[in-house]
């Protein structure tokens, strides 16, 4: 979000720390305590952030204005993805794809554990490999609903299934950022990062399974989760430590899906004895005569285009020629926190993940229209639904990103992390390092932004405390990976595609409770590695 | 019928329209703010900022 920051003098004490934390506290209280939606809670948190920044952190008019304008650029970057993901989803839904997935998957397995894992964990991991900021949740949550999970279960499962895959997802953007801001090479950072995320894969998959199939299924869930976590974590480790970290999550997702489908050959995971008549393949309803494969064209095209655009350099270079950004002046608070001049978020107009989704939408519309899967009035219905789902979510994201940007520009976010890092001694710092990463990602909604914000702080803290810097940085980005999925901005994206817009507070309450488990696992693993080194 | 559609009532439809208008306002106002600041026009910048704050209050009120 911010290209470069420099701290001059911000006094760190408990009152300042609590003041800096207050906008986050407002979001948590309103969403978790009062079940407010993202837009309403974000709006009041934004007003709180402006007041606290102006009254207690010395933010002036120009600083607040610059922070908000940068927030709009970042929000536009996110809106492109959300609106296009919603468009793709509603096109596929109107064509019958989502209903048909809902009927086809029980044909492969009636086992709720395996259904949960296949969509909520393996497919989410695979999609995270190629596209970020909520795309995996936006795509997979509706599929889970179609299979018969409740919307709240669906968002929680897809979000938690994504927790371990973010750092090496989106072609390794967060990891690349960590290297760039700290100056450490992939050789130094990849081993610890891949190990911590591999360990986080187990609670991630386990939670998806028990949320989907119920806690009574925990014994049944452990063998496939353990096997798949080992396989996916191992593949990610091998790719990351051999220079192919850009494909860490994609490769893990592909191999995970292959092993997952192989597991379905075992009678215990096919479980056809529990057939549910309402999902029978013979009950085709309005989709009578349609081909499942043709209905899935939208998602096949998405995967193909994502690979082509991201993995063929000339195509990527061609589409990256037009970028939109704005230049900003240096701004500073009266307390001495300086944000250096530079460009804001750059939006790659034709190579943006949202643009890839748009190309997919156009191709899918043509295919579905020419095959009769969409009728004359379909497009109007689709656009109406996209508008209804997208508007409220976008208002929430705009407010949340504004809060994050104001906190960053007034030095509040840095003060939060500094307070955490300085109050913890050497022995326990590895326990706290992932929490700092998670906090940054929770506030900004992004693992990448958390690494930008706290990469240098974590490096300095590790050096001062004579700790392994690569281990602490790995803990930072692994914590950021989990924290980004729990962020209000991302939960809003997930809720928008399953008809839960405005009810994000209920979903967040569920997700945050479960999300503490993978964060605690990463913290414990980092601490154990520190002790055993 | 799609899998997860919620059909809007008349009041909800009005709400969606109001929110859509607010969203457009909240996206466009900061660009006006940017160019006002760039051209060193403090007065229009203040007016735009005030409108933006009002729009955020309205978002909170609308729920």
Coordinates of C-alpha atoms in Angstrom, one line a residue:
Chain A
X1 CA 0.0 0.0 0.0
X2 CA 2.8 2.4 0.9
X3 CA 6.0 2.2 -1.1
X4 CA 8.3 3.4 1.6
X5 CA 8.1 4.7 5.2
X6 CA 10.5 6.3 7.6
X7 CA 10.1 6.6 11.3
X8 CA 11.4 9.8 13.0
X9 CA 9.8 10.0 16.4
X10 CA 6.6 8.5 17.6
X11 CA 6.4 8.0 21.3
X12 CA 5.5 4.5 22.3
X13 CA 3.4 4.1 25.5
X14 CA 0.3 2.1 26.5
X15 CA -2.1 5.0 25.9
X16 CA -0.8 5.7 22.4
X17 CA -0.8 2.0 21.7
X18 CA -4.4 1.6 22.7
X19 CA -5.3 4.7 20.7
X20 CA -3.6 3.2 17.7
X21 CA -5.5 0.0 18.2
X22 CA -8.9 1.8 18.6
X23 CA -10.1 1.7 15.0
X24 CA -9.4 -2.1 14.8
X25 CA -11.1 -2.5 18.2
X26 CA -14.2 -0.6 16.8
X27 CA -14.3 -3.0 13.8
X28 CA -14.0 -6.0 16.1
X29 CA -16.6 -4.8 18.6
X30 CA -19.1 -3.8 16.0
X31 CA -18.8 -6.9 13.8
X32 CA -18.2 -9.5 16.4
X33 CA -20.2 -8.0 19.3
X34 CA -23.1 -6.3 17.5
X35 CA -23.0 -8.4 14.3
X36 CA -22.9 -5.2 12.1
X37 CA -22.1 -5.6 8.4
X38 CA -18.8 -4.6 7.0
X39 CA -20.0 -1.4 5.4
X40 CA -21.5 0.0 8.7
X41 CA -18.7 -1.2 10.9
X42 CA -16.1 0.0 8.4
X43 CA -17.8 3.4 8.2
X44 CA -17.7 4.0 11.9
X45 CA -14.2 2.7 12.2
X46 CA -13.2 5.1 9.4
X47 CA -14.6 8.0 11.3
X48 CA -12.8 6.8 14.5
X49 CA -9.5 6.4 12.5
X50 CA -9.8 10.0 11.2
X51 CA -10.5 11.4 14.6
X52 CA -7.7 9.5 16.4
X53 CA -5.2 10.2 13.6
X54 CA -6.0 13.9 13.7
X55 CA -6.3 14.4 17.4
X56 CA -3.6 12.1 18.8
X57 CA -1.2 11.3 16.0
X58 CA -0.8 14.7 14.5
X59 CA -2.3 13.9 11.1
X60 CA -3.2 17.0 9.1
X61 CA -5.7 17.6 6.3
X62 CA -3.2 16.8 3.5
X63 CA -2.0 13.6 5.1
X64 CA -5.6 12.4 5.6
X65 CA -6.5 13.3 2.0
X66 CA -3.4 11.5 0.5
X67 CA -4.2 8.5 2.7
X68 CA -7.8 8.3 1.4
X69 CA -6.8 8.9 -2.2
X70 CA -4.3 6.0 -2.0
X71 CA -7.0 3.9 -0.4
X72 CA -9.3 4.5 -3.4
X73 CA -6.5 3.3 -5.7
X74 CA -6.1 0.1 -3.7
X75 CA -9.9 -0.3 -3.4
X76 CA -10.2 0.0 -7.2
X77 CA -7.6 -2.7 -7.5
X78 CA -9.8 -4.9 -5.3
X79 CA -13.1 -3.9 -6.9
X80 CA -11.9 -5.1 -10.3
X81 CA -11.4 -8.6 -8.9
X82 CA -14.6 -8.6 -6.9
X83 CA -16.9 -7.3 -9.5
X84 CA -15.5 -9.5 -12.2
X85 CA -15.5 -12.6 -9.9
X86 CA -19.1 -11.9 -9.1
X87 CA -19.9 -11.5 -12.8
X88 CA -18.2 -14.8 -13.6
X89 CA -20.0 -16.6 -10.8
X90 CA -23.4 -15.3 -11.8
X91 CA -22.8 -16.2 -15.5
X92 CA -21.7 -19.7 -14.4
X93 CA -24.7 -19.9 -12.1
X94 CA -27.2 -18.8 -14.7
X95 CA -25.7 -21.4 -17.1
X96 CA -26.3 -24.0 -14.5
X97 CA -22.6 -24.8 -13.7
X98 CA -22.9 -24.2 -9.9
X99 CA -26.1 -26.4 -9.6
X100 CA -24.4 -29.1 -11.7
X101 CA -21.3 -29.1 -9.5
X102 CA -23.7 -29.5 -6.6
X103 CA -25.2 -32.6 -8.3
X104 CA -21.9 -34.0 -9.8
X105 CA -19.7 -34.0 -6.7
X106 CA -22.0 -36.2 -4.6
X107 CA -21.8 -38.5 -7.6
X108 CA -18.1 -38.8 -7.0
X109 CA -18.4 -39.0 -3.2
X110 CA -21.2 -38.7 -0.7
X111 CA -18.6 -38.3 2.1
X112 CA -18.9 -34.9 3.6
X113 CA -15.3 -34.9 4.8
X114 CA -14.0 -35.5 1.2
X115 CA -16.5 -33.0 -0.3
X116 CA -15.3 -30.4 2.2
X117 CA -11.6 -31.1 1.5
X118 CA -11.9 -31.2 -2.3
X119 CA -13.6 -27.8 -2.7
X120 CA -12.9 -26.0 0.5
X121 CA -9.2 -26.8 0.8
X122 CA -7.7 -28.4 -2.4
X123 CA -9.5 -26.3 -5.0
X124 CA -9.1 -23.2 -2.9
X125 CA -5.3 -23.8 -2.7
X126 CA -5.1 -24.4 -6.4
X127 CA -7.0 -21.2 -7.2
X128 CA -5.0 -19.2 -4.6
X129 CA -1.9 -20.2 -6.6
X130 CA -3.1 -18.0 -9.5
X131 CA -5.3 -15.3 -8.1
X132 CA -5.4 -13.4 -4.8
X133 CA -7.6 -11.1 -2.8
X134 CA -10.5 -13.3 -2.1
X135 CA -10.9 -14.9 -5.6
X136 CA -10.5 -18.5 -4.2
X137 CA -13.2 -17.8 -1.6
X138 CA -15.4 -15.9 -4.1
X139 CA -15.2 -18.9 -6.5
X140 CA -15.3 -21.8 -4.1
X141 CA -17.8 -20.7 -1.4
X142 CA -20.8 -20.8 -3.9
X143 CA -19.7 -24.2 -5.0
X144 CA -19.8 -25.4 -1.4
X145 CA -23.3 -23.9 -1.0
X146 CA -24.4 -25.8 -4.2
X147 CA -23.2 -29.0 -2.7
X148 CA -25.4 -28.4 0.3
X149 CA -23.3 -26.6 2.9
X150 CA -24.8 -23.5 4.6
X151 CA -23.5 -20.1 3.3
X152 CA -21.8 -19.4 6.7
X153 CA -20.1 -22.8 6.6
X154 CA -19.1 -22.2 3.0
X155 CA -17.4 -18.9 3.6
X156 CA -15.7 -20.2 6.8
X157 CA -14.5 -23.4 5.0
X158 CA -13.1 -21.6 1.9
X159 CA -11.5 -18.9 4.0
X160 CA -9.8 -21.3 6.5
X161 CA -8.8 -23.6 3.6
X162 CA -6.9 -20.7 2.1
X163 CA -5.0 -19.7 5.3
X164 CA -1.9 -21.8 4.5
X165 CA -1.7 -20.9 0.8
X166 CA -1.5 -17.2 0.5
X167 CA 2.3 -16.5 0.8
X168 CA 3.2 -18.7 -2.2
X169 CA -0.1 -18.0 -3.8
X170 CA -0.8 -15.3 -6.5
X171 CA 2.4 -16.5 -8.1
X172 CA 4.4 -15.8 -4.9
X173 CA 3.6 -12.0 -4.7
X174 CA 3.8 -11.9 -0.9
X175 CA 7.0 -13.8 -0.8
X176 CA 8.6 -11.7 -3.5
X177 CA 7.6 -8.6 -1.5
X178 CA 9.2 -10.0 1.6
X179 CA 12.5 -10.6 -0.2
X180 CA 12.3 -7.1 -1.8
X181 CA 11.8 -5.2 1.5
X182 CA 14.3 -7.2 3.6
X183 CA 17.0 -7.9 1.0
X184 CA 17.1 -11.6 1.9
X185 CA 17.2 -14.2 -0.9
X186 CA 14.7 -16.9 -1.7
X187 CA 17.4 -19.5 -0.7
X188 CA 17.5 -18.0 2.8
X189 CA 13.8 -17.5 3.4
X190 CA 12.1 -20.3 1.5
X191 CA 13.0 -23.3 3.7
X192 CA 11.6 -21.9 7.0
X193 CA 8.6 -20.3 5.2
X194 CA 7.7 -23.5 3.4
X195 CA 8.1 -25.5 6.7
X196 CA 5.9 -23.2 8.7
X197 CA 3.2 -23.0 6.0
X198 CA 3.3 -26.8 5.5
X199 CA 2.7 -27.2 9.2
X200 CA -0.2 -24.7 9.0
X201 CA -1.7 -26.8 6.2
X202 CA -2.8 -29.4 8.7
X203 CA -5.0 -27.3 11.0
X204 CA -6.2 -25.5 7.8
X205 CA -7.5 -28.8 6.2
X206 CA -8.7 -30.2 9.5
X207 CA -10.8 -27.2 10.3
X208 CA -12.4 -27.3 6.8
X209 CA -13.3 -31.0 7.3
X210 CA -14.8 -30.6 10.7
X211 CA -16.7 -27.4 9.8
X212 CA -18.2 -29.2 6.8
X213 CA -18.8 -32.6 8.3
X214 CA -19.1 -31.8 12.0
X215 CA -16.8 -32.4 14.9
X216 CA -18.0 -36.0 15.2
X217 CA -16.1 -36.7 12.0
X218 CA -12.7 -35.6 13.4
X219 CA -11.3 -39.1 13.5
X220 CA -12.3 -39.8 9.9
X221 CA -10.9 -36.4 8.9
X222 CA -7.4 -37.0 10.3
X223 CA -6.0 -39.6 7.8
X224 CA -6.8 -37.7 4.6
X225 CA -6.0 -34.3 6.1
X226 CA -2.6 -35.7 7.3
X227 CA -1.8 -37.3 4.0
X228 CA -2.9 -34.3 1.9
X229 CA -1.1 -31.8 4.2
X230 CA 2.1 -33.9 3.9
X231 CA 1.8 -34.1 0.2
X232 CA 0.9 -30.5 -0.4
X233 CA 3.4 -29.2 2.2
X234 CA 6.1 -31.4 0.7
X235 CA 5.4 -30.3 -2.9
X236 CA 5.4 -26.6 -1.8
X237 CA 8.7 -27.1 0.1
X238 CA 10.3 -28.7 -3.0
X239 CA 9.1 -26.0 -5.3
X240 CA 10.0 -23.1 -3.0
X241 CA 13.4 -24.3 -2.2
X242 CA 14.3 -25.1 -5.8
X243 CA 13.7 -21.6 -7.2
X244 CA 10.0 -22.3 -8.2
X245 CA 8.4 -20.4 -5.3
X246 CA 6.1 -18.6 -7.8
X247 CA 4.3 -22.0 -8.3
X248 CA 4.3 -23.0 -4.6
X249 CA 0.6 -23.0 -4.0
X250 CA -0.4 -23.8 -7.6
X251 CA 1.8 -26.9 -7.6
X252 CA 0.6 -28.0 -4.2
X253 CA -3.0 -27.5 -5.3
X254 CA -2.6 -29.5 -8.5
X255 CA -0.9 -32.5 -6.7
X256 CA -3.4 -32.2 -3.8
X257 CA -6.3 -32.4 -6.1
X258 CA -4.8 -35.4 -7.9
X259 CA -4.2 -37.2 -4.6
X260 CA -7.7 -36.2 -3.4
X261 CA -9.4 -37.7 -6.4
X262 CA -7.2 -40.9 -6.0
X263 CA -8.5 -41.1 -2.4
X264 CA -12.0 -41.2 -3.7
X265 CA -11.3 -44.6 -5.2
X266 CA -11.1 -46.0 -1.7
X267 CA -14.6 -47.3 -0.6
X268 CA -14.4 -45.6 2.7
X269 CA -14.3 -42.1 1.1
X270 CA -16.9 -42.8 -1.6
X271 CA -19.6 -43.6 0.9
X272 CA -22.5 -44.1 -1.5
X273 CA -24.6 -45.7 1.2
X274 CA -25.6 -42.3 2.5
X275 CA -27.0 -41.2 -0.8
X276 CA -29.1 -38.0 -0.5
X277 CA -32.1 -38.2 -2.9
X278 CA -32.3 -34.4 -3.3
X279 CA -28.9 -34.3 -4.9
X280 CA -29.4 -37.3 -7.2
X281 CA -27.9 -37.1 -10.7
X282 CA -31.2 -38.0 -12.2
X283 CA -32.9 -34.9 -10.7
X284 CA -31.7 -32.5 -13.4
X285 CA -34.6 -30.0 -13.2
X286 CA -34.0 -27.0 -15.5
X287 CA -30.5 -28.3 -16.4
X288 CA -32.0 -31.4 -18.2
X289 CA -29.9 -32.2 -21.3
X290 CA -27.0 -29.9 -20.3
X291 CA -23.4 -31.2 -20.2
X292 CA -21.5 -30.8 -16.9
X293 CA -18.3 -30.2 -18.8
X294 CA -19.7 -27.5 -21.1
X295 CA -21.3 -25.9 -18.0
X296 CA -17.9 -25.8 -16.4
X297 CA -16.4 -23.9 -19.4
X298 CA -16.2 -20.7 -17.4
X299 CA -13.8 -22.2 -14.8
X300 CA -11.8 -24.1 -17.4
X301 CA -11.3 -20.9 -19.4
X302 CA -10.3 -19.0 -16.2
X303 CA -7.6 -21.6 -15.3
X304 CA -6.3 -21.7 -18.9
X305 CA -6.1 -17.9 -19.2
X306 CA -4.5 -17.5 -15.8
X307 CA -1.8 -19.9 -16.8
X308 CA -1.2 -18.3 -20.2
X309 CA -1.1 -14.7 -18.8
X310 CA 1.0 -15.5 -15.8
X311 CA 3.4 -18.1 -17.1
X312 CA 4.1 -17.0 -20.7
X313 CA 6.4 -13.9 -20.3
X314 CA 5.7 -12.3 -23.7
X315 CA 2.0 -12.5 -23.1
X316 CA 2.4 -11.0 -19.6
X317 CA 4.7 -8.3 -20.9
X318 CA 2.3 -7.4 -23.7
X319 CA -0.7 -7.1 -21.3
X320 CA 1.3 -5.1 -18.7
X321 CA 2.0 -2.2 -21.0
X322 CA -0.8 0.1 -19.7
X323 CA -0.6 0.9 -16.0
X324 CA -2.7 3.4 -14.1
X325 CA -1.3 5.2 -11.0
X326 CA -1.1 8.6 -9.4
X327 CA 2.0 10.4 -7.9
X328 CA 1.8 11.5 -4.3
X329 CA 3.8 14.1 -2.4
X330 CA 5.6 13.3 0.9
X331 CA 3.4 13.8 3.9
X332 CA 4.2 13.8 7.6
X333 CA 2.4 14.0 10.9
X334 CA 3.2 16.6 13.5
X335 CA 4.8 13.8 15.6
X336 CA 7.3 13.2 12.9
X337 CA 6.0 10.1 11.0
X338 CA 7.0 10.6 7.4
X339 CA 5.5 8.9 4.3
X340 CA 8.0 9.5 1.4
X341 CA 6.7 10.8 -1.9
X342 CA 6.0 8.3 -4.7
X343 CA 3.4 6.6 -6.8
X344 CA 0.4 5.0 -5.3
X345 CA -1.0 1.6 -6.1
X346 CA -0.4 0.8 -9.8
X347 CA -3.2 -0.9 -11.6
X348 CA -2.2 -3.1 -14.6
X349 CA -5.3 -2.4 -16.8
X350 CA -5.1 -5.4 -19.2
X351 CA -3.0 -7.8 -17.1
X352 CA -4.9 -7.4 -13.8
X353 CA -6.5 -10.5 -12.3
X354 CA -9.8 -8.7 -12.7
X355 CA -9.1 -8.2 -16.4
X356 CA -8.4 -12.0 -16.7
X357 CA -11.7 -12.6 -15.1
X358 CA -13.3 -10.2 -17.5
X359 CA -11.9 -12.0 -20.6
X360 CA -13.1 -15.2 -19.0
X361 CA -16.6 -13.7 -18.6
X362 CA -16.7 -12.6 -22.3
X363 CA -15.6 -15.9 -23.6
X364 CA -18.0 -17.8 -21.3
X365 CA -20.9 -15.5 -22.3
X366 CA -20.2 -16.3 -26.0
X367 CA -20.0 -20.0 -25.4
X368 CA -23.1 -20.3 -23.2
X369 CA -25.1 -18.0 -25.4
X370 CA -24.2 -20.0 -28.6
X371 CA -25.0 -23.3 -26.9
X372 CA -28.3 -22.1 -25.5
X373 CA -27.2 -22.3 -21.8
X374 CA -28.0 -18.6 -21.5
X375 CA -31.2 -17.1 -22.9
X376 CA -32.1 -13.6 -24.2
X377 CA -32.9 -12.2 -20.7
X378 CA -30.0 -13.8 -18.9
X379 CA -27.6 -11.0 -19.1
X380 CA -30.0 -8.5 -17.5
X381 CA -30.6 -10.9 -14.7
X382 CA -26.9 -11.5 -14.2
X383 CA -26.0 -7.8 -14.1
X384 CA -28.8 -7.1 -11.6
X385 CA -27.5 -9.8 -9.3
X386 CA -23.9 -8.6 -9.6
X387 CA -25.0 -5.1 -8.7
X388 CA -26.9 -6.2 -5.6
X389 CA -24.0 -8.4 -4.3
X390 CA -21.3 -6.0 -5.3
X391 CA -22.4 -2.6 -4.0
X392 CA -22.6 -3.4 -0.3
X393 CA -19.4 -5.4 -0.3
X394 CA -17.6 -2.6 -2.2
X395 CA -18.8 0.0 0.4
X396 CA -17.4 -2.1 3.2
X397 CA -14.1 -2.7 1.5
X398 CA -13.7 1.0 0.7
X399 CA -14.2 1.9 4.3
X400 CA -11.9 -0.8 5.6
X401 CA -9.1 0.0 3.2
X402 CA -9.5 3.7 4.2
X403 CA -9.1 2.7 7.8
X404 CA -5.9 0.7 7.0
X405 CA -4.5 3.5 4.9
X406 CA -5.1 6.2 7.5
X407 CA -3.5 4.0 10.2
X408 CA -0.5 3.4 8.0
X409 CA 0.0 7.1 7.1
X410 CA -0.3 8.3 10.6
X411 CA 2.1 5.7 12.0
X412 CA -0.6 3.9 14.1
X413 CA 0.0 0.5 12.5
X414 CA 3.8 0.7 13.0
X415 CA 3.3 1.7 16.6
X416 CA 1.1 -1.4 17.2
X417 CA 3.8 -3.7 15.9
X418 CA 6.6 -1.9 17.6
X419 CA 4.7 -2.1 20.9
X420 CA 4.3 -5.9 20.5
X421 CA 7.9 -6.5 19.5
X422 CA 9.5 -4.4 22.2
X423 CA 7.4 -5.9 25.0
X424 CA 8.5 -9.4 24.3
X425 CA 11.9 -10.9 25.3
X426 CA 14.2 -13.0 23.1
X427 CA 12.9 -16.4 24.2
X428 CA 9.3 -15.7 23.3
X429 CA 9.6 -13.4 20.3
X430 CA 9.3 -16.2 17.8
X431 CA 5.8 -16.9 19.4
X432 CA 4.8 -13.3 18.8
X433 CA 6.3 -12.7 15.3
X434 CA 3.5 -14.5 13.5
X435 CA 0.9 -12.5 15.5
X436 CA 2.5 -9.3 14.2
X437 CA 2.3 -10.6 10.6
X438 CA -1.3 -11.6 11.2
X439 CA -2.1 -8.2 12.7
X440 CA -0.7 -6.4 9.7
X441 CA -2.6 -8.6 7.3
X442 CA -5.8 -8.4 9.4
X443 CA -5.8 -4.6 9.2
X444 CA -4.8 -4.3 5.6
X445 CA -6.4 -7.4 4.2
X446 CA -3.2 -8.4 2.5
X447 CA -0.2 -10.7 3.3
X448 CA 1.8 -8.6 0.9
X449 CA 1.0 -5.3 2.6
X450 CA 1.8 -6.9 6.0
X451 CA 5.2 -7.9 4.7
X452 CA 5.8 -4.4 3.3
X453 CA 4.8 -2.9 6.7
X454 CA 6.6 -5.2 9.1
X455 CA 9.3 -6.9 7.1
X456 CA 12.0 -4.4 8.2
X457 CA 10.6 -4.1 11.7
X458 CA 10.8 -7.9 12.1
X459 CA 14.4 -7.9 10.7
X460 CA 15.5 -5.3 13.1
X461 CA 13.8 -7.0 16.1
X462 CA 15.4 -10.3 15.2
X463 CA 18.9 -8.8 14.8
X464 CA 18.6 -6.9 18.1
X465 CA 17.4 -10.1 19.9
X466 CA 20.1 -12.2 18.2
X467 CA 17.4 -14.5 16.6
X468 CA 17.5 -16.2 13.2
X469 CA 16.3 -13.5 10.8
X470 CA 15.0 -15.9 8.2
X471 CA 13.0 -17.8 10.8
X472 CA 11.4 -14.6 12.1
X473 CA 10.7 -13.4 8.6
X474 CA 9.1 -16.8 7.8
X475 CA 7.0 -16.5 10.9
X476 CA 6.0 -12.9 9.8
X477 CA 4.8 -14.0 6.3
X478 CA 3.2 -17.3 7.6
X479 CA 1.3 -15.3 10.2
X480 CA 0.4 -12.8 7.5
X481 CA -0.9 -15.6 5.3
X482 CA -3.4 -16.7 8.0
X483 CA -4.3 -13.2 9.1
X484 CA -5.1 -11.9 5.6
X485 CA -7.9 -14.5 5.2
X486 CA -9.4 -13.4 8.5
X487 CA -9.5 -9.7 7.5
X488 CA -12.8 -8.0 7.3
X489 CA -12.1 -6.9 3.8
X490 CA -11.7 -10.5 2.6
X491 CA -14.6 -11.8 4.6
X492 CA -16.8 -9.2 2.9
X493 CA -15.7 -10.6 -0.5
X494 CA -16.5 -14.1 0.5
X495 CA -19.9 -13.1 1.9
X496 CA -20.8 -11.2 -1.2
X497 CA -21.0 -14.4 -3.4
X498 CA -23.2 -16.5 -1.1
X499 CA -25.9 -14.0 -0.3
X500 CA -24.5 -12.9 3.1
X501 CA -23.8 -9.3 2.2
X502 CA -24.5 -7.2 5.3
X503 CA -24.1 -10.2 7.6
X504 CA -20.3 -10.3 7.7
X505 CA -20.2 -9.9 11.5
X506 CA -21.8 -13.3 12.0
X507 CA -19.3 -15.0 9.6
X508 CA -16.3 -13.2 11.1
X509 CA -17.2 -14.3 14.5
X510 CA -17.0 -17.9 13.3
X511 CA -13.9 -17.5 11.2
X512 CA -11.8 -15.6 13.8
X513 CA -12.5 -18.2 16.5
X514 CA -11.3 -21.0 14.2
X515 CA -8.6 -18.9 12.6
X516 CA -6.8 -18.5 15.9
X517 CA -5.9 -22.2 15.7
X518 CA -3.7 -22.0 12.5
X519 CA -2.1 -18.8 13.9
X520 CA -1.3 -20.5 17.2
X521 CA 0.1 -23.5 15.3
X522 CA 2.4 -21.3 13.3
X523 CA 3.5 -19.5 16.5
X524 CA 4.2 -22.7 18.3
X525 CA 6.1 -24.2 15.3
X526 CA 8.3 -21.1 15.0
X527 CA 9.0 -21.2 18.7
X528 CA 9.9 -24.9 18.6
X529 CA 12.2 -24.4 15.7
X530 CA 13.8 -21.5 17.5
X531 CA 14.4 -23.7 20.6
X532 CA 15.6 -26.7 18.7
X533 CA 18.0 -24.8 16.4
Chain B
X1 CA -33.7 -19.9 -9.7
X2 CA -30.0 -19.5 -8.9
X3 CA -28.6 -21.3 -5.9
X4 CA -28.2 -18.5 -3.5
X5 CA -30.3 -15.6 -4.6
X6 CA -32.1 -13.3 -2.2
X7 CA -34.9 -11.4 -3.9
X8 CA -35.0 -7.8 -2.9
X9 CA -38.1 -6.1 -1.5
X10 CA -39.0 -2.6 -2.6
X11 CA -37.3 -1.0 0.4
X12 CA -34.2 -3.2 -0.2
X13 CA -34.1 -2.1 -3.8
X14 CA -34.2 1.6 -2.8
X15 CA -31.3 0.8 -0.4
X16 CA -29.3 -0.8 -3.2
X17 CA -29.8 2.3 -5.3
X18 CA -28.8 4.6 -2.4
X19 CA -25.7 2.5 -1.8
X20 CA -24.8 2.4 -5.4
X21 CA -25.0 6.2 -5.5
X22 CA -22.9 6.4 -2.4
X23 CA -20.3 4.0 -3.8
X24 CA -19.9 6.1 -7.0
X25 CA -19.6 9.3 -4.9
X26 CA -17.0 7.7 -2.6
X27 CA -15.0 6.5 -5.6
X28 CA -15.1 9.8 -7.5
X29 CA -14.7 12.4 -4.7
X30 CA -11.1 11.4 -3.8
X31 CA -10.1 11.9 -7.4
X32 CA -11.5 15.5 -7.2
X33 CA -9.6 15.8 -3.9
X34 CA -6.4 14.7 -5.6
X35 CA -6.6 17.3 -8.4
X36 CA -7.7 20.0 -6.1
X37 CA -4.6 19.4 -3.9
X38 CA -2.4 19.1 -7.0
X39 CA -3.6 22.5 -8.3
X40 CA -3.2 23.9 -4.8
X41 CA -6.9 24.7 -4.5
X42 CA -7.5 24.3 -0.8
X43 CA -11.1 25.6 -0.6
X44 CA -12.6 23.0 -3.1
X45 CA -10.5 20.3 -1.5
X46 CA -12.0 21.1 1.9
X47 CA -15.5 21.0 0.4
X48 CA -14.8 17.6 -1.3
X49 CA -13.4 16.3 2.0
X50 CA -16.4 17.4 3.9
X51 CA -18.7 15.7 1.4
X52 CA -16.7 12.5 1.7
X53 CA -17.0 12.5 5.5
X54 CA -20.8 13.1 5.1
X55 CA -21.0 10.2 2.7
X56 CA -19.2 8.0 5.2
X57 CA -21.6 9.1 7.9
X58 CA -24.5 8.2 5.6
X59 CA -23.0 4.7 4.9
X60 CA -22.9 4.1 8.7
X61 CA -26.5 5.4 9.1
X62 CA -27.7 3.3 6.2
X63 CA -26.3 0.1 7.7

